[in-house]
């Protein structure tokens, strides 16, 4: 009988957070190996040593290809898969024109199942092995994504998107239903296999204060659950929040006043923050999620990555406000936004954000996001010369990181050679 699977190649090792500890926190080791057994990483080290110690392991020789942790997408809306790249609207018009009509279709369990499966297949093909997704208001949409993830052995964090105002008939619940349905789904899915339930008020404009309070109370009962929502994405949205919550000090206060600010809070976008908001997010130890392709696509603004030195920051596609399923493309967009803000991110910082950084934001960093013994075997093997354009640039690379940077900037799903999820190879090398 085989003694597990041994992948050999170049291996990305994550020692710590490069924003806190410097660029040396991530290293690329050549002629290295990763032993996968029983769904977990059993050993990492020099390829020759692992081959000698495990002669009966099935060998997967990736040559000079790069074995990375699978990507972790910290904020997505799987129900928006079919309307990705819809033209010409800013946030509120985009929601009303494209998003809400599509989300209405998820009252049909068969449609929800089909899109959930398509979404997980598409993201896996792009090297994404964990995702935190919003669903729709329909409990069926939550069932669909968790069931599809369970069938694939995949780690998914998700929750019913609660809305009880400023959304069309058929997409609204109310405070009591939001509480009851979220609680029932949480009881059914949270901690079942690799599933985690996330309490999910969409954003303050689509929830009454009563609904925000009901979900704050639910979070108080289950404080180990994450709570995800949107914060300060566009200036018109912030002005609208001010009219809807005249008593609030700022946007964050609309959450804080209703029990929706805490250490397990995950706040998407967070572009136009006031100093008080930044201080409070730091004080409570909340996480922010940077969604760069979305922020340029919907015209929202430029996230300030300097926050990463004092706050946990995840990276995300924000499908389908974001314009790509690819975390490579998402890293490239983060680099471009960094340039516009005078802070070019190094390839090691970008890889951190797409793996352990997002895992840290989602509090799953003790299980995924790194290649280390004991971690779950979610892996993505990248071909760093996947197209002629990238190959000719890689030939000029000064070092491993320079080579990785070319794939970050120009790569897509063609760079994804093999993907392992929970110790099984989902996308097999040709
Ligand atoms: N704010 C509230 N809902 C959404 C959404 O679906 N996408 C984005 N980008 N922002 C939001
Ligand atoms: Zn979003």
Short mmCIF file of C-alpha atoms and ligand atoms in Angstrom, two decimals:
data_model
loop_
_atom_site.label_atom_id
_atom_site.label_comp_id
_atom_site.label_asym_id
_atom_site.label_seq_id
_atom_site.Cartn_x
_atom_site.Cartn_y
_atom_site.Cartn_z
CA UNK A 1 0.00 0.00 0.00
CA UNK A 2 1.24 3.52 -0.81
CA UNK A 3 2.56 5.58 2.06
CA UNK A 4 0.76 8.81 1.11
CA UNK A 5 1.58 11.16 -1.75
CA UNK A 6 4.90 12.95 -2.14
CA UNK A 7 4.89 16.16 -4.19
CA UNK A 8 8.30 17.47 -5.13
CA UNK A 9 9.25 20.80 -6.70
CA UNK A 10 9.95 24.26 -5.42
CA UNK A 11 7.95 24.82 -2.22
CA UNK A 12 6.61 28.09 -0.80
CA UNK A 13 7.23 28.11 2.97
CA UNK A 14 5.52 30.62 5.23
CA UNK A 15 7.33 31.41 8.48
CA UNK A 16 5.30 34.47 9.46
CA UNK A 17 3.59 37.66 8.34
CA UNK A 18 5.81 39.69 5.98
CA UNK A 19 3.95 42.90 6.90
CA UNK A 20 5.02 42.43 10.53
CA UNK A 21 8.26 40.48 10.19
CA UNK A 22 9.73 41.58 6.86
CA UNK A 23 9.96 39.99 3.45
CA UNK A 24 12.07 37.04 4.67
CA UNK A 25 8.98 35.62 6.40
CA UNK A 26 8.15 33.70 3.20
CA UNK A 27 10.80 31.57 1.48
CA UNK A 28 10.93 29.51 -1.68
CA UNK A 29 12.82 26.25 -1.19
CA UNK A 30 14.17 24.42 -4.26
CA UNK A 31 14.34 20.60 -4.60
CA UNK A 32 11.86 20.31 -1.78
CA UNK A 33 8.99 17.97 -1.04
CA UNK A 34 5.59 17.86 0.66
CA UNK A 35 4.30 14.54 2.02
CA UNK A 36 0.49 14.34 2.05
CA UNK A 37 -1.19 11.66 4.13
CA UNK A 38 -4.77 11.29 5.45
CA UNK A 39 -5.81 14.71 4.17
CA UNK A 40 -3.00 16.53 5.95
CA UNK A 41 0.57 17.60 5.35
CA UNK A 42 2.68 14.98 7.11
CA UNK A 43 6.17 16.30 6.36
CA UNK A 44 7.99 19.04 4.45
CA UNK A 45 11.69 19.08 3.65
CA UNK A 46 14.43 18.38 1.12
CA UNK A 47 13.06 16.17 -1.68
CA UNK A 48 15.92 13.65 -1.46
CA UNK A 49 15.42 13.12 2.26
CA UNK A 50 11.67 12.65 1.92
CA UNK A 51 12.09 10.23 -0.98
CA UNK A 52 14.54 8.17 1.01
CA UNK A 53 12.34 8.17 4.11
CA UNK A 54 9.10 7.39 2.20
CA UNK A 55 10.01 5.08 -0.67
CA UNK A 56 6.44 3.76 -0.95
CA UNK A 57 4.78 7.20 -1.30
CA UNK A 58 3.19 7.95 -4.68
CA UNK A 59 5.52 10.41 -6.35
CA UNK A 60 4.27 13.61 -8.05
CA UNK A 61 7.35 15.22 -9.57
CA UNK A 62 6.62 18.88 -10.37
CA UNK A 63 10.19 19.70 -11.38
CA UNK A 64 10.73 23.45 -10.95
CA UNK A 65 7.02 24.23 -10.63
CA UNK A 66 6.00 26.01 -7.43
CA UNK A 67 4.02 24.15 -4.78
CA UNK A 68 1.99 26.77 -2.87
CA UNK A 69 -0.74 26.68 -0.27
CA UNK A 70 -4.14 26.69 -2.02
CA UNK A 71 -5.49 30.22 -2.35
CA UNK A 72 -7.94 31.53 0.25
CA UNK A 73 -10.57 33.94 -1.09
CA UNK A 74 -11.76 35.92 1.92
CA UNK A 75 -14.89 37.54 0.39
CA UNK A 76 -17.03 36.38 -2.52
CA UNK A 77 -20.67 36.20 -3.53
CA UNK A 78 -21.07 32.81 -5.21
CA UNK A 79 -24.64 33.70 -6.34
CA UNK A 80 -23.13 36.44 -8.55
CA UNK A 81 -21.14 33.92 -10.62
CA UNK A 82 -23.34 34.33 -13.71
CA UNK A 83 -23.40 38.16 -13.64
CA UNK A 84 -19.65 38.75 -13.22
CA UNK A 85 -18.33 41.49 -15.54
CA UNK A 86 -21.64 43.35 -15.96
CA UNK A 87 -21.08 46.77 -17.48
CA UNK A 88 -21.34 50.35 -16.50
CA UNK A 89 -22.82 50.77 -13.00
CA UNK A 90 -21.60 51.95 -9.64
CA UNK A 91 -22.40 50.07 -6.45
CA UNK A 92 -26.05 50.85 -5.66
CA UNK A 93 -27.17 50.82 -9.33
CA UNK A 94 -25.09 47.70 -9.91
CA UNK A 95 -26.85 45.94 -7.02
CA UNK A 96 -30.31 46.97 -8.27
CA UNK A 97 -29.67 46.32 -11.96
CA UNK A 98 -27.64 43.13 -11.99
CA UNK A 99 -27.25 41.60 -8.53
CA UNK A 100 -30.70 41.59 -7.00
CA UNK A 101 -32.49 40.17 -10.09
CA UNK A 102 -29.94 37.35 -10.21
CA UNK A 103 -30.13 36.65 -6.47
CA UNK A 104 -33.94 36.32 -6.78
CA UNK A 105 -33.37 33.13 -8.78
CA UNK A 106 -31.86 31.36 -5.77
CA UNK A 107 -35.27 30.52 -4.29
CA UNK A 108 -35.00 27.59 -6.71
CA UNK A 109 -32.85 24.91 -5.03
CA UNK A 110 -31.90 23.34 -8.37
CA UNK A 111 -30.61 26.67 -9.69
CA UNK A 112 -28.74 27.35 -6.43
CA UNK A 113 -27.14 23.90 -6.59
CA UNK A 114 -26.08 24.32 -10.21
CA UNK A 115 -24.44 27.71 -9.57
CA UNK A 116 -22.79 26.55 -6.33
CA UNK A 117 -21.22 23.60 -8.15
CA UNK A 118 -20.14 25.74 -11.09
CA UNK A 119 -18.64 28.32 -8.73
CA UNK A 120 -16.61 25.76 -6.76
CA UNK A 121 -15.38 24.11 -9.96
CA UNK A 122 -14.35 27.47 -11.43
CA UNK A 123 -12.56 28.63 -8.30
CA UNK A 124 -10.74 25.29 -7.87
CA UNK A 125 -9.56 25.54 -11.49
CA UNK A 126 -8.04 28.89 -10.49
CA UNK A 127 -6.24 27.37 -7.48
CA UNK A 128 -8.65 28.58 -4.80
CA UNK A 129 -9.22 25.94 -2.14
CA UNK A 130 -11.01 27.93 0.62
CA UNK A 131 -13.59 30.64 0.28
CA UNK A 132 -15.77 32.84 2.47
CA UNK A 133 -18.95 33.47 0.51
CA UNK A 134 -22.14 35.37 0.95
CA UNK A 135 -25.21 33.43 -0.13
CA UNK A 136 -28.65 34.99 -0.82
CA UNK A 137 -31.53 35.57 1.57
CA UNK A 138 -32.81 32.05 0.75
CA UNK A 139 -31.77 29.24 3.11
CA UNK A 140 -31.68 27.02 -0.02
CA UNK A 141 -28.70 29.01 -1.27
CA UNK A 142 -26.78 28.20 1.93
CA UNK A 143 -27.65 24.53 1.69
CA UNK A 144 -26.46 24.53 -1.91
CA UNK A 145 -22.96 25.87 -1.29
CA UNK A 146 -22.31 23.80 1.84
CA UNK A 147 -23.58 20.63 0.17
CA UNK A 148 -21.45 21.24 -2.93
CA UNK A 149 -18.42 21.96 -0.73
CA UNK A 150 -18.98 18.84 1.38
CA UNK A 151 -19.14 16.71 -1.79
CA UNK A 152 -15.73 18.15 -2.75
CA UNK A 153 -14.22 17.90 0.74
CA UNK A 154 -13.72 21.64 0.60
CA UNK A 155 -13.41 24.24 3.37
CA UNK A 156 -16.15 26.83 2.84
CA UNK A 157 -17.33 29.58 5.16
CA UNK A 158 -20.74 30.98 4.24
CA UNK A 159 -23.97 32.43 5.50
CA UNK A 160 -27.46 33.56 4.58
CA UNK A 161 -27.37 37.19 3.42
CA UNK A 162 -29.89 39.02 5.56
CA UNK A 163 -31.81 42.04 4.19
CA UNK A 164 -35.09 43.52 5.38
CA UNK A 165 -35.21 46.86 3.54
CA UNK A 166 -34.04 48.56 0.33
CA UNK A 167 -34.20 45.31 -1.60
CA UNK A 168 -36.95 43.90 -3.85
CA UNK A 169 -39.83 41.66 -2.82
CA UNK A 170 -38.56 38.12 -2.65
CA UNK A 171 -35.12 39.15 -1.38
CA UNK A 172 -36.21 40.52 1.99
CA UNK A 173 -36.68 38.66 5.25
CA UNK A 174 -37.35 40.45 8.54
CA UNK A 175 -35.56 40.68 11.88
CA UNK A 176 -37.16 37.54 13.30
CA UNK A 177 -36.71 35.44 10.16
CA UNK A 178 -33.11 36.59 9.76
CA UNK A 179 -32.40 35.47 13.32
CA UNK A 180 -34.33 32.20 13.13
CA UNK A 181 -33.11 31.09 9.71
CA UNK A 182 -29.49 32.08 10.41
CA UNK A 183 -29.61 30.20 13.72
CA UNK A 184 -31.07 27.07 12.14
CA UNK A 185 -28.45 27.09 9.36
CA UNK A 186 -25.70 27.71 11.90
CA UNK A 187 -26.87 24.76 13.99
CA UNK A 188 -26.95 22.57 10.90
CA UNK A 189 -23.64 23.52 9.28
CA UNK A 190 -21.19 25.24 11.63
CA UNK A 191 -18.31 22.88 12.28
CA UNK A 192 -19.79 20.06 10.19
CA UNK A 193 -16.81 18.64 8.31
CA UNK A 194 -14.95 21.61 6.92
CA UNK A 195 -17.98 23.95 6.89
CA UNK A 196 -18.16 27.10 9.00
CA UNK A 197 -21.25 29.26 9.30
CA UNK A 198 -20.79 33.03 9.01
CA UNK A 199 -23.46 35.43 10.31
CA UNK A 200 -24.07 37.70 7.31
CA UNK A 201 -25.96 41.00 7.36
CA UNK A 202 -25.39 42.27 3.78
CA UNK A 203 -24.68 45.90 4.83
CA UNK A 204 -26.33 48.58 6.89
CA UNK A 205 -28.42 50.08 4.04
CA UNK A 206 -30.32 46.80 3.56
CA UNK A 207 -30.99 46.06 7.23
CA UNK A 208 -33.24 47.86 9.68
CA UNK A 209 -31.75 48.63 13.10
CA UNK A 210 -34.02 45.82 14.42
CA UNK A 211 -32.46 43.30 12.05
CA UNK A 212 -28.92 44.42 12.88
CA UNK A 213 -29.74 44.03 16.58
CA UNK A 214 -31.23 40.57 16.06
CA UNK A 215 -28.08 39.42 14.26
CA UNK A 216 -25.90 41.10 16.90
CA UNK A 217 -27.78 39.09 19.53
CA UNK A 218 -27.23 35.87 17.54
CA UNK A 219 -23.50 36.63 17.29
CA UNK A 220 -23.50 37.19 21.06
CA UNK A 221 -24.80 33.63 21.46
CA UNK A 222 -22.18 32.19 19.06
CA UNK A 223 -19.13 34.45 19.46
CA UNK A 224 -16.77 31.88 17.91
CA UNK A 225 -18.63 32.31 14.58
CA UNK A 226 -17.40 34.88 12.13
CA UNK A 227 -19.65 37.79 11.18
CA UNK A 228 -19.11 39.22 7.68
CA UNK A 229 -20.46 42.41 6.18
CA UNK A 230 -19.52 45.38 3.96
CA UNK A 231 -18.05 48.64 5.22
CA UNK A 232 -17.34 52.00 3.56
CA UNK A 233 -16.98 50.78 -0.01
CA UNK A 234 -18.21 53.85 -1.94
CA UNK A 235 -18.67 57.48 -0.96
CA UNK A 236 -22.34 57.59 -2.17
CA UNK A 237 -23.03 54.50 -0.06
CA UNK A 238 -21.51 56.20 3.00
CA UNK A 239 -23.67 59.30 2.41
CA UNK A 240 -26.75 57.04 2.20
CA UNK A 241 -25.81 55.30 5.46
CA UNK A 242 -25.57 58.73 7.08
CA UNK A 243 -29.18 59.50 6.08
CA UNK A 244 -30.45 56.06 7.15
CA UNK A 245 -28.68 56.17 10.55
CA UNK A 246 -28.60 59.89 11.49
CA UNK A 247 -27.61 59.10 15.06
CA UNK A 248 -24.54 57.03 14.10
CA UNK A 249 -21.06 58.56 14.55
CA UNK A 250 -19.89 56.92 11.32
CA UNK A 251 -20.54 53.81 9.18
CA UNK A 252 -18.80 51.43 11.59
CA UNK A 253 -20.98 52.76 14.39
CA UNK A 254 -24.08 51.40 12.62
CA UNK A 255 -22.62 47.94 13.29
CA UNK A 256 -21.06 48.73 16.67
CA UNK A 257 -24.35 50.09 18.07
CA UNK A 258 -26.06 46.77 17.25
CA UNK A 259 -23.50 44.29 18.57
CA UNK A 260 -21.87 43.74 15.17
CA UNK A 261 -18.32 44.87 15.92
CA UNK A 262 -15.92 42.31 17.33
CA UNK A 263 -12.72 40.31 17.03
CA UNK A 264 -14.43 37.79 14.75
CA UNK A 265 -15.87 40.48 12.50
CA UNK A 266 -14.74 40.49 8.85
CA UNK A 267 -15.41 43.77 7.08
CA UNK A 268 -15.24 43.83 3.27
CA UNK A 269 -13.77 46.76 1.32
CA UNK A 270 -13.21 49.31 4.14
CA UNK A 271 -11.78 51.89 1.76
CA UNK A 272 -13.02 55.26 3.02
CA UNK A 273 -12.47 54.90 6.77
CA UNK A 274 -12.51 57.67 9.36
CA UNK A 275 -9.70 57.76 11.98
CA UNK A 276 -12.18 56.69 14.70
CA UNK A 277 -13.23 53.69 12.66
CA UNK A 278 -9.64 52.57 12.16
CA UNK A 279 -8.93 52.97 15.88
CA UNK A 280 -12.00 50.93 16.87
CA UNK A 281 -11.29 48.17 14.32
CA UNK A 282 -7.76 47.91 15.77
CA UNK A 283 -8.94 47.99 19.38
CA UNK A 284 -11.33 45.10 18.89
CA UNK A 285 -8.96 43.14 16.61
CA UNK A 286 -11.35 42.95 13.63
CA UNK A 287 -10.27 41.91 10.13
CA UNK A 288 -10.61 43.83 6.85
CA UNK A 289 -10.81 42.33 3.38
CA UNK A 290 -9.25 44.02 0.37
CA UNK A 291 -11.15 43.37 -2.89
CA UNK A 292 -9.01 45.13 -5.49
CA UNK A 293 -10.57 44.04 -8.81
CA UNK A 294 -13.99 44.96 -7.43
CA UNK A 295 -12.80 48.32 -6.17
CA UNK A 296 -11.56 49.36 -9.61
CA UNK A 297 -14.37 47.61 -11.55
CA UNK A 298 -17.21 49.26 -9.59
CA UNK A 299 -15.20 52.45 -9.21
CA UNK A 300 -15.05 52.36 -5.40
CA UNK A 301 -11.57 53.65 -4.52
CA UNK A 302 -8.09 52.62 -3.43
CA UNK A 303 -7.63 50.51 -0.28
CA UNK A 304 -4.81 51.59 2.03
CA UNK A 305 -2.55 48.57 2.50
CA UNK A 306 -0.58 50.42 5.19
CA UNK A 307 -3.33 49.15 7.51
CA UNK A 308 -1.75 45.69 7.19
CA UNK A 309 0.93 46.51 9.73
CA UNK A 310 -1.67 46.75 12.51
CA UNK A 311 -4.78 44.89 11.31
CA UNK A 312 -5.45 41.42 9.92
CA UNK A 313 -6.12 41.88 6.19
CA UNK A 314 -7.53 39.30 3.80
CA UNK A 315 -7.50 39.41 0.02
CA UNK A 316 -10.55 38.58 -2.06
CA UNK A 317 -12.09 38.48 -5.51
CA UNK A 318 -15.51 39.80 -4.37
CA UNK A 319 -17.07 37.80 -7.21
CA UNK A 320 -19.10 39.18 -9.05
CA UNK A 321 -18.43 42.86 -8.17
CA UNK A 322 -14.87 41.73 -8.69
CA UNK A 323 -14.07 40.98 -12.31
CA UNK A 324 -12.15 37.70 -11.94
CA UNK A 325 -12.26 34.32 -10.22
CA UNK A 326 -8.47 34.30 -10.11
CA UNK A 327 -6.49 35.10 -6.97
CA UNK A 328 -3.47 35.64 -9.26
CA UNK A 329 -5.36 38.41 -11.06
CA UNK A 330 -6.51 39.68 -7.66
CA UNK A 331 -2.91 39.88 -6.41
CA UNK A 332 -2.00 41.79 -9.59
CA UNK A 333 -4.80 44.29 -8.95
CA UNK A 334 -3.63 44.67 -5.32
CA UNK A 335 -0.16 45.46 -6.65
CA UNK A 336 -1.59 48.07 -9.04
CA UNK A 337 -3.63 49.73 -6.29
CA UNK A 338 -0.53 49.68 -4.07
CA UNK A 339 1.35 51.52 -6.81
CA UNK A 340 -1.38 54.18 -7.01
CA UNK A 341 -1.08 54.62 -3.23
CA UNK A 342 2.72 54.72 -3.26
CA UNK A 343 3.18 51.29 -1.64
CA UNK A 344 4.27 48.65 -4.18
CA UNK A 345 3.67 45.23 -2.63
CA UNK A 346 6.38 42.58 -2.93
CA UNK A 347 5.51 39.18 -4.44
CA UNK A 348 5.97 37.60 -1.00
CA UNK A 349 3.46 40.06 0.52
CA UNK A 350 0.98 39.34 -2.27
CA UNK A 351 1.35 35.56 -1.83
CA UNK A 352 0.90 35.99 1.94
CA UNK A 353 -2.31 37.97 1.43
CA UNK A 354 -3.73 35.31 -0.94
CA UNK A 355 -2.92 32.41 1.42
CA UNK A 356 -2.06 32.75 5.12
CA UNK A 357 -3.14 36.41 5.28
CA UNK A 358 -6.68 35.59 4.16
CA UNK A 359 -6.67 32.50 6.39
CA UNK A 360 -5.70 34.73 9.32
CA UNK A 361 -8.51 37.18 8.50
CA UNK A 362 -10.93 34.24 8.51
CA UNK A 363 -9.39 32.65 11.63
CA UNK A 364 -8.62 29.40 9.85
CA UNK A 365 -4.86 30.02 9.86
CA UNK A 366 -4.23 27.13 12.22
CA UNK A 367 -5.47 24.76 9.48
CA UNK A 368 -4.90 26.18 5.99
CA UNK A 369 -2.83 28.83 4.22
CA UNK A 370 0.62 27.35 4.90
CA UNK A 371 2.64 24.34 3.88
CA UNK A 372 3.65 22.93 7.24
CA UNK A 373 3.21 19.61 9.06
CA UNK A 374 -0.26 19.23 10.56
CA UNK A 375 -1.92 21.66 8.16
CA UNK A 376 -4.72 20.48 5.89
CA UNK A 377 -3.44 19.43 2.49
CA UNK A 378 -4.90 22.21 0.33
CA UNK A 379 -2.26 22.90 -2.31
CA UNK A 380 -1.91 24.69 -5.63
CA UNK A 381 0.99 23.90 -7.95
CA UNK A 382 1.85 26.87 -10.18
CA UNK A 383 3.59 26.66 -13.55
CA UNK A 384 5.74 29.82 -13.60
CA UNK A 385 6.09 29.70 -17.40
CA UNK A 386 2.48 28.95 -18.36
CA UNK A 387 2.29 31.13 -21.49
CA UNK A 388 4.92 32.27 -24.00
CA UNK A 389 4.66 35.83 -22.67
CA UNK A 390 5.29 34.74 -19.08
CA UNK A 391 7.96 32.20 -20.07
CA UNK A 392 10.08 34.79 -21.88
CA UNK A 393 9.86 37.16 -18.89
CA UNK A 394 10.58 34.34 -16.43
CA UNK A 395 13.72 33.56 -18.42
CA UNK A 396 15.02 36.98 -17.41
CA UNK A 397 14.07 36.58 -13.73
CA UNK A 398 16.73 37.66 -11.27
CA UNK A 399 15.55 35.31 -8.54
CA UNK A 400 12.63 33.08 -7.53
CA UNK A 401 10.47 35.98 -6.34
CA UNK A 402 11.00 37.91 -9.57
CA UNK A 403 9.84 34.80 -11.43
CA UNK A 404 6.77 34.45 -9.19
CA UNK A 405 5.97 38.14 -9.73
CA UNK A 406 5.70 37.64 -13.51
CA UNK A 407 3.07 34.92 -12.97
CA UNK A 408 1.23 37.07 -10.41
CA UNK A 409 1.01 39.94 -12.88
CA UNK A 410 0.31 37.97 -16.07
CA UNK A 411 -0.95 34.57 -14.95
CA UNK A 412 -4.43 33.04 -14.90
CA UNK A 413 -5.91 29.56 -14.63
CA UNK A 414 -3.42 28.31 -17.24
CA UNK A 415 -0.73 28.71 -14.55
CA UNK A 416 -2.60 26.32 -12.24
CA UNK A 417 -1.03 22.91 -12.90
CA UNK A 418 -2.46 20.87 -10.07
CA UNK A 419 -4.80 21.49 -7.13
CA UNK A 420 -5.13 19.41 -3.97
CA UNK A 421 -8.13 19.80 -1.70
CA UNK A 422 -8.17 18.02 1.64
CA UNK A 423 -5.45 15.63 0.52
CA UNK A 424 -7.04 14.65 -2.83
CA UNK A 425 -5.84 15.86 -6.19
CA UNK A 426 -8.82 17.74 -7.71
CA UNK A 427 -7.07 19.21 -10.74
CA UNK A 428 -4.44 16.82 -12.02
CA UNK A 429 -1.19 17.81 -13.71
CA UNK A 430 -1.24 16.95 -17.43
N1 LIG B 1 -22.35 45.95 -0.78
C1 LIG B 1 -23.50 45.33 -0.44
N2 LIG B 1 -23.70 44.23 -1.20
C2 LIG B 1 -22.66 44.16 -2.04
C3 LIG B 1 -22.29 43.24 -3.07
O1 LIG B 1 -22.99 42.27 -3.37
N3 LIG B 1 -21.13 43.50 -3.71
C4 LIG B 1 -20.34 44.56 -3.40
N4 LIG B 1 -19.20 44.75 -4.07
N5 LIG B 1 -20.67 45.44 -2.45
C5 LIG B 1 -21.81 45.24 -1.77
ZN1 LIG B 2 -19.16 41.79 -1.23
#
